[in-house]
Amino acid sequence: MKILPTIALKKGAVELIDQTLLPVEYKILRLNRVEDLCEAIKALRIRGAPALGVAGAYGLLLAVEEKWRQHDTWYFDADGTNLDAFPAIATVEAVQQYIDINAKILRDTRPTAVNLGWAIDRMRKIYARVWDDPKAMLQALYNEAQAIYNEDIEMSLAMGRHGAALLNDGDNVITHCNTGGLATSGYGTAVAVVFSAVETGKRVHLYADETRPLLQGARLNTWECVDRGIPVTVLCDGASASLMSEKKIACAIVGADRIAANGDTANKIGTYNLAIVAKRFGVPFYVAAPSSTIDTAIATGSDIPIEQRSPDEVKQYRGVIVAPEEAEAYNPAFDVTPHELIAGWITEKGVLQPPFDR
Ligand code: MRU
């Protein structure tokens, strides 16, 4: 199966596909500074909850590179570490303090996707230990970041397999926002279910909501499906009721940015609308997400922090004005679909039902 190079460590830098340019331009960005990675996260050059978790973990390694970089040396790469070159004068405490400052900066970039904080917490469990040697600590941090990346791919593949069992040959599936390889380490969540079904020989047609205001569905799901030869139809977000009234849609599958213990699920704005429409037409509505997106510390969806984004994202598109300047805009990045509208949560462990804090 194909794994996209969504994000990777490359000789002292974080490289990622600039998702804001797709489908017009495919460009790999090479980021040398945490500030640039934070800008990329805030601008959605990298996005999708699981991909943000990997970005958070790699961001802490990037902080170390940036602070202690000497000439053209590097310490971390996808193929391994080069820690013999790490300066002997750097103390464990200095490295820990510097990583901790950057952990806070990275964590604050996007508040809703729990995977970002989850990955940073995993890294903190490593660097907060007592260490005698900074190089040993950095090697352990690198191992943890790579584990987060690799586990995300494994979880995507397992989710794909569990979800694919729900689909039949010839099914039409509707989704909202991009949940393919670009939103993860490289394979996906909701759209991974379609990829996996197709890989097992089933014919599946994906209907992709365009996902206003930033069009992750129109720009990214279509790009990934075309690349894999999977039939895909893009539709305006408001067209899902019309589609379900006319075409036989087997199910809706969406991703998640944070799932509360009772199953209430935050995902891209418009997901709740799709769930209501699916209920109206008796179409089963599934969420596909790795267990890293389940936040058992949050009891219900009303406690999930929702990111509010710039009004300009709604009033303009790529510099083209689509509403008068004087108009106000409502632009929450996510909404929360109540658990009673969700038929099942497709995870790497199977198709589950809440409560998740059992
Ligand atoms: O604002 P984005 O593009 O990061 O929002 C992403 C989504 O809402 C996805 O659907 C979600 O992260 C699940 S994808 C794996």
mmCIF file of C-alpha atoms and ligand atoms in Angstrom:
data_model
loop_
_atom_site.group_PDB
_atom_site.id
_atom_site.type_symbol
_atom_site.label_atom_id
_atom_site.label_comp_id
_atom_site.label_asym_id
_atom_site.label_seq_id
_atom_site.Cartn_x
_atom_site.Cartn_y
_atom_site.Cartn_z
ATOM 1 C CA MET A 1 0.000 0.000 0.000
ATOM 2 C CA LYS A 2 1.032 3.568 -0.667
ATOM 3 C CA ILE A 3 2.230 5.747 2.235
ATOM 4 C CA LEU A 4 2.464 9.500 1.540
ATOM 5 C CA PRO A 5 5.523 11.458 2.734
ATOM 6 C CA THR A 6 3.271 13.766 4.789
ATOM 7 C CA ILE A 7 6.045 14.551 7.288
ATOM 8 C CA ALA A 8 9.589 13.260 7.855
ATOM 9 C CA LEU A 9 12.796 14.036 9.709
ATOM 10 C CA LYS A 10 15.501 14.752 7.145
ATOM 11 C CA LYS A 11 19.031 15.440 8.354
ATOM 12 C CA GLY A 12 18.295 18.028 11.001
ATOM 13 C CA ALA A 13 15.084 19.440 9.537
ATOM 14 C CA VAL A 14 11.399 18.575 9.421
ATOM 15 C CA GLU A 15 10.184 18.106 5.862
ATOM 16 C CA LEU A 16 6.498 18.172 4.990
ATOM 17 C CA ILE A 17 4.164 18.453 2.030
ATOM 18 C CA ASP A 18 2.757 22.009 1.913
ATOM 19 C CA GLN A 19 -0.942 21.039 1.893
ATOM 20 C CA THR A 20 -2.135 24.608 1.281
ATOM 21 C CA LEU A 21 -0.748 24.424 -2.277
ATOM 22 C CA LEU A 22 -2.431 21.163 -3.307
ATOM 23 C CA PRO A 23 -3.789 20.163 -5.757
ATOM 24 C CA VAL A 24 -2.169 22.896 -7.898
ATOM 25 C CA GLU A 25 1.398 22.440 -6.673
ATOM 26 C CA TYR A 26 3.203 19.589 -4.905
ATOM 27 C CA LYS A 27 5.960 21.133 -2.817
ATOM 28 C CA ILE A 28 8.032 19.725 0.039
ATOM 29 C CA LEU A 29 8.923 22.338 2.660
ATOM 30 C CA ARG A 30 12.180 21.963 4.589
ATOM 31 C CA LEU A 31 11.803 23.583 8.018
ATOM 32 C CA ASN A 32 14.869 24.313 10.151
ATOM 33 C CA ARG A 33 13.269 26.279 12.975
ATOM 34 C CA VAL A 34 10.460 25.604 15.460
ATOM 35 C CA GLU A 35 8.999 29.000 14.594
ATOM 36 C CA ASP A 36 8.612 27.885 10.976
ATOM 37 C CA LEU A 37 7.011 24.592 12.021
ATOM 38 C CA CYS A 38 4.541 26.501 14.229
ATOM 39 C CA GLU A 39 3.699 28.771 11.297
ATOM 40 C CA ALA A 40 3.157 25.684 9.104
ATOM 41 C CA ILE A 41 0.811 24.153 11.692
ATOM 42 C CA LYS A 42 -1.193 27.366 12.201
ATOM 43 C CA ALA A 43 -1.467 27.951 8.436
ATOM 44 C CA LEU A 44 -2.572 24.301 7.879
ATOM 45 C CA ARG A 45 0.426 23.489 5.692
ATOM 46 C CA ILE A 46 0.357 20.358 7.832
ATOM 47 C CA ARG A 47 -2.979 19.427 9.357
ATOM 48 C CA GLY A 48 -5.181 16.540 10.448
ATOM 49 C CA ALA A 49 -5.094 15.352 14.048
ATOM 50 C CA PRO A 50 -2.691 12.360 13.741
ATOM 51 C CA ALA A 51 -0.269 14.290 11.500
ATOM 52 C CA LEU A 52 -0.233 17.084 14.080
ATOM 53 C CA GLY A 53 0.771 14.558 16.758
ATOM 54 C CA VAL A 54 3.813 13.550 14.700
ATOM 55 C CA ALA A 55 4.576 17.237 13.999
ATOM 56 C CA GLY A 56 4.542 17.929 17.751
ATOM 57 C CA ALA A 57 6.972 15.080 18.502
ATOM 58 C CA TYR A 58 9.306 16.022 15.638
ATOM 59 C CA GLY A 59 9.031 19.682 16.669
ATOM 60 C CA LEU A 60 10.744 18.897 19.986
ATOM 61 C CA LEU A 61 13.632 17.235 18.148
ATOM 62 C CA LEU A 62 13.765 20.241 15.812
ATOM 63 C CA ALA A 63 14.106 22.529 18.848
ATOM 64 C CA VAL A 64 17.242 20.615 19.877
ATOM 65 C CA GLU A 65 18.636 20.799 16.333
ATOM 66 C CA GLU A 66 17.987 24.520 16.137
ATOM 67 C CA LYS A 67 19.527 25.390 19.517
ATOM 68 C CA TRP A 68 22.625 23.194 19.339
ATOM 69 C CA ARG A 69 23.214 23.066 15.567
ATOM 70 C CA GLN A 70 26.873 23.580 14.670
ATOM 71 C CA HIS A 71 27.953 24.460 11.138
ATOM 72 C CA ASP A 72 26.209 21.957 8.864
ATOM 73 C CA THR A 73 25.929 19.045 11.277
ATOM 74 C CA TRP A 74 22.642 17.372 12.195
ATOM 75 C CA TYR A 75 21.445 15.057 14.993
ATOM 76 C CA PHE A 76 18.180 13.460 13.795
ATOM 77 C CA ASP A 77 17.161 11.884 10.496
ATOM 78 C CA ALA A 78 14.564 9.337 9.371
ATOM 79 C CA ASP A 79 17.391 6.796 9.114
ATOM 80 C CA GLY A 80 18.859 7.351 12.576
ATOM 81 C CA THR A 81 20.732 9.752 14.845
ATOM 82 C CA ASN A 82 24.117 11.432 14.700
ATOM 83 C CA LEU A 83 24.430 12.195 18.404
ATOM 84 C CA ASP A 84 28.194 11.726 18.610
ATOM 85 C CA ALA A 85 28.300 15.234 17.128
ATOM 86 C CA PHE A 86 26.119 16.663 19.950
ATOM 87 C CA PRO A 87 28.153 19.236 21.959
ATOM 88 C CA ALA A 88 29.580 17.860 25.215
ATOM 89 C CA ILE A 89 29.013 21.161 27.037
ATOM 90 C CA ALA A 90 25.183 20.920 26.793
ATOM 91 C CA THR A 91 23.843 19.714 30.162
ATOM 92 C CA VAL A 92 20.816 17.477 30.680
ATOM 93 C CA GLU A 93 19.044 20.309 32.535
ATOM 94 C CA ALA A 94 19.663 22.839 29.751
ATOM 95 C CA VAL A 95 18.321 20.450 27.112
ATOM 96 C CA GLN A 96 15.289 19.523 29.224
ATOM 97 C CA GLN A 97 14.447 23.185 29.895
ATOM 98 C CA TYR A 98 14.741 24.124 26.254
ATOM 99 C CA ILE A 99 12.563 21.232 25.105
ATOM 100 C CA ASP A 100 9.975 22.116 27.736
ATOM 101 C CA ILE A 101 9.709 25.744 26.536
ATOM 102 C CA ASN A 102 9.181 24.529 22.977
ATOM 103 C CA ALA A 103 6.654 21.906 24.077
ATOM 104 C CA LYS A 104 4.416 24.708 25.330
ATOM 105 C CA ILE A 105 4.855 26.755 22.139
ATOM 106 C CA LEU A 106 4.018 23.783 19.917
ATOM 107 C CA ARG A 107 1.090 22.616 22.058
ATOM 108 C CA ASP A 108 -0.563 26.045 21.802
ATOM 109 C CA THR A 109 -0.566 26.135 17.988
ATOM 110 C CA ARG A 110 -3.891 24.278 17.585
ATOM 111 C CA PRO A 111 -6.133 23.546 20.564
ATOM 112 C CA THR A 112 -8.729 21.018 19.351
ATOM 113 C CA ALA A 113 -6.698 18.151 17.853
ATOM 114 C CA VAL A 114 -5.816 16.173 20.980
ATOM 115 C CA ASN A 115 -3.111 14.158 19.214
ATOM 116 C CA LEU A 116 -0.784 17.175 19.334
ATOM 117 C CA GLY A 117 -0.849 17.374 23.142
ATOM 118 C CA TRP A 118 -0.967 13.571 23.414
ATOM 119 C CA ALA A 119 2.290 13.191 21.451
ATOM 120 C CA ILE A 120 3.989 16.002 23.378
ATOM 121 C CA ASP A 121 2.926 14.332 26.657
ATOM 122 C CA ARG A 122 4.485 11.060 25.452
ATOM 123 C CA MET A 123 7.726 12.891 24.732
ATOM 124 C CA ARG A 124 7.582 14.654 28.104
ATOM 125 C CA LYS A 125 7.342 11.309 29.909
ATOM 126 C CA ILE A 126 10.766 10.566 28.388
ATOM 127 C CA TYR A 127 12.602 13.863 28.887
ATOM 128 C CA ALA A 128 11.196 14.474 32.386
ATOM 129 C CA ARG A 129 12.988 11.348 33.686
ATOM 130 C CA VAL A 130 16.300 11.575 35.523
ATOM 131 C CA TRP A 131 19.104 11.327 32.959
ATOM 132 C CA ASP A 132 22.894 11.385 33.410
ATOM 133 C CA ASP A 133 23.716 11.906 29.785
ATOM 134 C CA PRO A 134 21.963 14.272 27.343
ATOM 135 C CA LYS A 135 22.823 12.027 24.384
ATOM 136 C CA ALA A 136 21.079 9.030 25.947
ATOM 137 C CA MET A 137 18.045 11.222 26.644
ATOM 138 C CA LEU A 138 18.018 12.520 23.051
ATOM 139 C CA GLN A 139 18.322 9.012 21.636
ATOM 140 C CA ALA A 140 15.314 7.961 23.757
ATOM 141 C CA LEU A 141 13.354 11.012 22.563
ATOM 142 C CA TYR A 142 14.166 10.198 18.957
ATOM 143 C CA ASN A 143 13.038 6.592 19.501
ATOM 144 C CA GLU A 144 9.761 7.822 20.992
ATOM 145 C CA ALA A 145 9.098 10.264 18.127
ATOM 146 C CA GLN A 146 9.754 7.551 15.571
ATOM 147 C CA ALA A 147 7.495 5.183 17.534
ATOM 148 C CA ILE A 148 4.694 7.793 17.396
ATOM 149 C CA TYR A 149 5.186 8.064 13.618
ATOM 150 C CA ASN A 150 5.364 4.300 13.011
ATOM 151 C CA GLU A 151 2.482 3.457 15.352
ATOM 152 C CA ASP A 152 0.335 6.007 13.505
ATOM 153 C CA ILE A 153 0.919 4.154 10.235
ATOM 154 C CA GLU A 154 0.152 0.818 11.908
ATOM 155 C CA MET A 155 -3.048 2.245 13.443
ATOM 156 C CA SER A 156 -4.110 3.655 10.049
ATOM 157 C CA LEU A 157 -3.640 0.289 8.367
ATOM 158 C CA ALA A 158 -5.555 -1.506 11.140
ATOM 159 C CA MET A 159 -8.392 1.054 11.031
ATOM 160 C CA GLY A 160 -8.525 0.611 7.288
ATOM 161 C CA ARG A 161 -8.871 -3.162 7.670
ATOM 162 C CA HIS A 162 -11.565 -2.972 10.379
ATOM 163 C CA GLY A 163 -13.537 -0.339 8.467
ATOM 164 C CA ALA A 164 -13.209 -2.080 5.108
ATOM 165 C CA ALA A 165 -15.110 -5.053 6.533
ATOM 166 C CA LEU A 166 -18.147 -2.740 6.836
ATOM 167 C CA LEU A 167 -18.117 -1.956 3.091
ATOM 168 C CA ASN A 168 -19.456 -4.023 0.209
ATOM 169 C CA ASP A 169 -18.446 -4.148 -3.425
ATOM 170 C CA GLY A 170 -20.109 -1.234 -5.267
ATOM 171 C CA ASP A 171 -20.685 0.948 -2.179
ATOM 172 C CA ASN A 172 -20.878 4.733 -2.282
ATOM 173 C CA VAL A 173 -19.317 6.392 0.786
ATOM 174 C CA ILE A 174 -19.544 10.054 1.809
ATOM 175 C CA THR A 175 -16.919 11.833 3.906
ATOM 176 C CA HIS A 176 -16.125 15.313 5.209
ATOM 177 C CA CYS A 177 -12.689 16.988 5.342
ATOM 178 C CA ASN A 178 -9.461 15.262 4.394
ATOM 179 C CA THR A 179 -8.839 12.071 6.322
ATOM 180 C CA GLY A 180 -6.382 10.360 4.010
ATOM 181 C CA GLY A 181 -2.629 10.020 4.115
ATOM 182 C CA LEU A 182 -2.132 13.784 4.301
ATOM 183 C CA ALA A 183 -3.955 13.971 7.653
ATOM 184 C CA THR A 184 -1.771 11.264 9.215
ATOM 185 C CA SER A 185 1.693 9.729 8.965
ATOM 186 C CA GLY A 186 0.740 8.667 5.440
ATOM 187 C CA TYR A 187 -2.287 6.364 5.096
ATOM 188 C CA GLY A 188 -5.312 7.935 6.752
ATOM 189 C CA THR A 189 -8.336 7.420 8.970
ATOM 190 C CA ALA A 190 -11.799 7.605 7.344
ATOM 191 C CA VAL A 191 -10.506 7.620 3.776
ATOM 192 C CA ALA A 192 -8.064 4.830 4.744
ATOM 193 C CA VAL A 193 -11.162 2.652 5.114
ATOM 194 C CA VAL A 194 -11.944 3.294 1.439
ATOM 195 C CA PHE A 195 -8.289 2.760 0.420
ATOM 196 C CA SER A 196 -8.220 -0.527 2.295
ATOM 197 C CA ALA A 197 -11.537 -1.750 0.819
ATOM 198 C CA VAL A 198 -10.288 -0.937 -2.688
ATOM 199 C CA GLU A 199 -7.003 -2.768 -1.992
ATOM 200 C CA THR A 200 -9.021 -5.875 -1.142
ATOM 201 C CA GLY A 201 -10.755 -5.693 -4.531
ATOM 202 C CA LYS A 202 -13.996 -3.906 -3.632
ATOM 203 C CA ARG A 203 -15.202 -1.138 -5.918
ATOM 204 C CA VAL A 204 -15.982 1.916 -3.771
ATOM 205 C CA HIS A 205 -16.922 5.432 -4.906
ATOM 206 C CA LEU A 206 -16.031 8.279 -2.560
ATOM 207 C CA TYR A 207 -18.228 11.374 -2.310
ATOM 208 C CA ALA A 208 -16.116 14.159 -0.799
ATOM 209 C CA ASP A 209 -17.738 17.213 0.794
ATOM 210 C CA GLU A 210 -15.708 20.211 -0.358
ATOM 211 C CA THR A 211 -15.284 21.330 3.309
ATOM 212 C CA ARG A 212 -15.519 25.091 3.387
ATOM 213 C CA PRO A 213 -13.802 27.348 4.212
ATOM 214 C CA LEU A 214 -10.392 25.801 3.399
ATOM 215 C CA LEU A 215 -11.590 23.037 1.057
ATOM 216 C CA GLN A 216 -9.638 20.101 2.483
ATOM 217 C CA GLY A 217 -12.218 17.764 0.929
ATOM 218 C CA ALA A 218 -12.194 19.344 -2.541
ATOM 219 C CA ARG A 219 -8.443 19.895 -2.675
ATOM 220 C CA LEU A 220 -6.954 16.961 -0.741
ATOM 221 C CA ASN A 221 -9.360 13.985 -0.734
ATOM 222 C CA THR A 222 -9.808 14.293 -4.481
ATOM 223 C CA TRP A 223 -6.033 14.596 -5.023
ATOM 224 C CA GLU A 224 -5.382 11.458 -2.977
ATOM 225 C CA CYS A 225 -8.178 9.458 -4.662
ATOM 226 C CA VAL A 226 -7.152 10.500 -8.173
ATOM 227 C CA ASP A 227 -3.564 9.538 -7.300
ATOM 228 C CA ARG A 228 -4.778 6.068 -6.261
ATOM 229 C CA GLY A 229 -7.234 5.648 -9.139
ATOM 230 C CA ILE A 230 -10.266 5.656 -6.836
ATOM 231 C CA PRO A 231 -13.443 7.222 -8.289
ATOM 232 C CA VAL A 232 -14.264 10.408 -6.389
ATOM 233 C CA THR A 233 -17.000 13.034 -6.681
ATOM 234 C CA VAL A 234 -16.681 16.382 -4.932
ATOM 235 C CA LEU A 235 -19.840 18.121 -3.732
ATOM 236 C CA CYS A 236 -20.676 21.375 -1.992
ATOM 237 C CA ASP A 237 -21.159 20.888 1.751
ATOM 238 C CA GLY A 238 -24.823 21.824 1.399
ATOM 239 C CA ALA A 239 -25.464 19.117 -1.241
ATOM 240 C CA SER A 240 -25.296 16.061 1.026
ATOM 241 C CA ALA A 241 -29.071 15.893 1.657
ATOM 242 C CA SER A 242 -29.769 16.116 -2.060
ATOM 243 C CA LEU A 243 -27.141 13.428 -2.735
ATOM 244 C CA MET A 244 -28.543 11.061 -0.103
ATOM 245 C CA SER A 245 -32.070 11.556 -1.423
ATOM 246 C CA GLU A 246 -30.953 10.624 -4.968
ATOM 247 C CA LYS A 247 -28.076 8.155 -4.676
ATOM 248 C CA LYS A 248 -27.734 5.102 -2.552
ATOM 249 C CA ILE A 249 -25.073 6.036 -0.005
ATOM 250 C CA ALA A 250 -23.957 3.005 2.031
ATOM 251 C CA CYS A 251 -22.471 5.012 4.873
ATOM 252 C CA ALA A 252 -20.788 8.225 5.953
ATOM 253 C CA ILE A 253 -17.311 7.941 7.478
ATOM 254 C CA VAL A 254 -15.502 10.923 8.972
ATOM 255 C CA GLY A 255 -12.335 11.423 11.015
ATOM 256 C CA ALA A 256 -12.005 13.070 14.411
ATOM 257 C CA ASP A 257 -9.907 15.683 16.144
ATOM 258 C CA ARG A 258 -10.951 14.744 19.687
ATOM 259 C CA ILE A 259 -13.383 12.139 21.004
ATOM 260 C CA ALA A 260 -14.808 12.581 24.510
ATOM 261 C CA ALA A 261 -15.245 9.612 26.862
ATOM 262 C CA ASN A 262 -18.972 9.424 26.029
ATOM 263 C CA GLY A 263 -18.252 9.335 22.263
ATOM 264 C CA ASP A 264 -19.146 12.946 21.404
ATOM 265 C CA THR A 265 -16.778 13.702 18.529
ATOM 266 C CA ALA A 266 -15.127 16.958 17.460
ATOM 267 C CA ASN A 267 -14.280 17.060 13.776
ATOM 268 C CA LYS A 268 -14.111 19.615 10.969
ATOM 269 C CA ILE A 269 -16.927 22.174 10.934
ATOM 270 C CA GLY A 270 -19.846 20.733 8.970
ATOM 271 C CA THR A 271 -19.453 17.196 10.298
ATOM 272 C CA TYR A 272 -22.444 17.665 12.631
ATOM 273 C CA ASN A 273 -24.596 18.806 9.665
ATOM 274 C CA LEU A 274 -23.597 15.668 7.738
ATOM 275 C CA ALA A 275 -24.478 13.462 10.716
ATOM 276 C CA ILE A 276 -27.953 15.024 10.953
ATOM 277 C CA VAL A 277 -28.527 14.552 7.219
ATOM 278 C CA ALA A 278 -27.328 10.924 7.454
ATOM 279 C CA LYS A 279 -29.783 10.302 10.318
ATOM 280 C CA ARG A 280 -32.621 11.779 8.223
ATOM 281 C CA PHE A 281 -31.898 9.293 5.409
ATOM 282 C CA GLY A 282 -31.075 6.293 7.624
ATOM 283 C CA VAL A 283 -27.438 6.229 6.460
ATOM 284 C CA PRO A 284 -25.053 4.818 9.114
ATOM 285 C CA PHE A 285 -22.573 7.474 10.247
ATOM 286 C CA TYR A 286 -19.144 6.233 11.420
ATOM 287 C CA VAL A 287 -16.114 7.941 12.928
ATOM 288 C CA ALA A 288 -12.681 6.502 12.080
ATOM 289 C CA ALA A 289 -9.889 7.556 14.430
ATOM 290 C CA PRO A 290 -6.896 6.049 16.204
ATOM 291 C CA SER A 291 -7.088 5.605 19.981
ATOM 292 C CA SER A 292 -4.684 8.582 20.249
ATOM 293 C CA THR A 293 -7.665 10.807 19.333
ATOM 294 C CA ILE A 294 -9.781 9.572 22.265
ATOM 295 C CA ASP A 295 -9.485 11.915 25.252
ATOM 296 C CA THR A 296 -10.826 10.050 28.269
ATOM 297 C CA ALA A 297 -10.051 13.063 30.469
ATOM 298 C CA ILE A 298 -12.970 14.828 28.771
ATOM 299 C CA ALA A 299 -16.368 13.472 29.755
ATOM 300 C CA THR A 300 -18.564 15.006 27.044
ATOM 301 C CA GLY A 301 -18.213 17.063 23.885
ATOM 302 C CA SER A 302 -19.181 20.293 25.620
ATOM 303 C CA ASP A 303 -15.739 20.314 27.302
ATOM 304 C CA ILE A 304 -13.782 20.017 24.024
ATOM 305 C CA PRO A 305 -11.957 23.302 23.245
ATOM 306 C CA ILE A 306 -12.974 24.518 19.790
ATOM 307 C CA GLU A 307 -10.455 26.493 17.743
ATOM 308 C CA GLN A 308 -11.834 29.756 16.345
ATOM 309 C CA ARG A 309 -10.103 30.874 13.156
ATOM 310 C CA SER A 310 -9.806 34.158 11.285
ATOM 311 C CA PRO A 311 -13.004 35.610 9.754
ATOM 312 C CA ASP A 312 -10.955 36.230 6.614
ATOM 313 C CA GLU A 313 -10.945 32.481 5.874
ATOM 314 C CA VAL A 314 -14.717 32.764 5.320
ATOM 315 C CA LYS A 315 -14.850 36.215 3.720
ATOM 316 C CA GLN A 316 -12.025 35.525 1.238
ATOM 317 C CA TYR A 317 -10.621 32.556 -0.614
ATOM 318 C CA ARG A 318 -6.963 32.822 -1.642
ATOM 319 C CA GLY A 319 -7.249 36.600 -1.716
ATOM 320 C CA VAL A 320 -10.557 36.678 -3.645
ATOM 321 C CA ILE A 321 -13.177 38.607 -1.667
ATOM 322 C CA VAL A 322 -16.422 36.635 -1.311
ATOM 323 C CA ALA A 323 -18.207 38.787 1.306
ATOM 324 C CA PRO A 324 -18.156 42.531 2.052
ATOM 325 C CA GLU A 325 -15.508 43.630 4.528
ATOM 326 C CA GLU A 326 -18.236 45.037 6.811
ATOM 327 C CA ALA A 327 -19.885 41.611 7.228
ATOM 328 C CA GLU A 328 -18.994 39.588 10.301
ATOM 329 C CA ALA A 329 -17.980 35.941 9.912
ATOM 330 C CA TYR A 330 -18.531 32.904 12.118
ATOM 331 C CA ASN A 331 -15.563 30.557 11.731
ATOM 332 C CA PRO A 332 -15.183 27.754 14.272
ATOM 333 C CA ALA A 333 -12.762 25.198 12.822
ATOM 334 C CA PHE A 334 -14.641 22.239 14.343
ATOM 335 C CA ASP A 335 -18.028 21.162 15.610
ATOM 336 C CA VAL A 336 -19.050 18.388 17.983
ATOM 337 C CA THR A 337 -21.293 15.581 16.763
ATOM 338 C CA PRO A 338 -23.304 14.080 19.641
ATOM 339 C CA HIS A 339 -22.548 10.386 20.201
ATOM 340 C CA GLU A 340 -26.154 9.331 19.579
ATOM 341 C CA LEU A 341 -25.761 10.203 15.879
ATOM 342 C CA ILE A 342 -22.710 7.916 15.502
ATOM 343 C CA ALA A 343 -23.148 4.230 14.628
ATOM 344 C CA GLY A 344 -19.616 3.150 15.568
ATOM 345 C CA TRP A 345 -16.046 4.329 16.119
ATOM 346 C CA ILE A 346 -13.618 2.559 13.781
ATOM 347 C CA THR A 347 -10.292 2.337 15.642
ATOM 348 C CA GLU A 348 -7.160 0.229 15.324
ATOM 349 C CA LYS A 349 -8.724 -2.088 17.926
ATOM 350 C CA GLY A 350 -11.937 -2.659 15.974
ATOM 351 C CA VAL A 351 -15.314 -0.941 15.702
ATOM 352 C CA LEU A 352 -15.995 0.275 19.252
ATOM 353 C CA GLN A 353 -18.816 1.764 21.269
ATOM 354 C CA PRO A 354 -18.497 4.248 24.167
ATOM 355 C CA PRO A 355 -17.971 4.821 27.012
ATOM 356 C CA PHE A 356 -14.253 4.941 26.243
ATOM 357 C CA ASP A 357 -13.097 5.475 29.827
ATOM 358 C CA ARG A 358 -13.954 1.929 30.813
HETATM 359 O O1 MRU B 1 -8.354 21.858 10.389
HETATM 360 P P1 MRU B 1 -7.852 20.516 9.919
HETATM 361 O O2 MRU B 1 -7.698 20.419 8.445
HETATM 362 O O3 MRU B 1 -6.617 20.076 10.680
HETATM 363 O O4 MRU B 1 -9.016 19.526 10.336
HETATM 364 C C1 MRU B 1 -8.820 18.157 10.132
HETATM 365 C C2 MRU B 1 -10.016 17.360 10.367
HETATM 366 O O5 MRU B 1 -11.005 17.795 10.898
HETATM 367 C C3 MRU B 1 -9.904 15.946 10.060
HETATM 368 O O6 MRU B 1 -11.105 15.487 9.569
HETATM 369 C C4 MRU B 1 -9.504 15.266 11.361
HETATM 370 O O7 MRU B 1 -8.255 15.733 11.819
HETATM 371 C C5 MRU B 1 -9.461 13.833 11.296
HETATM 372 S S1 MRU B 1 -8.300 13.321 10.169
HETATM 373 C C6 MRU B 1 -7.387 12.219 10.469
#
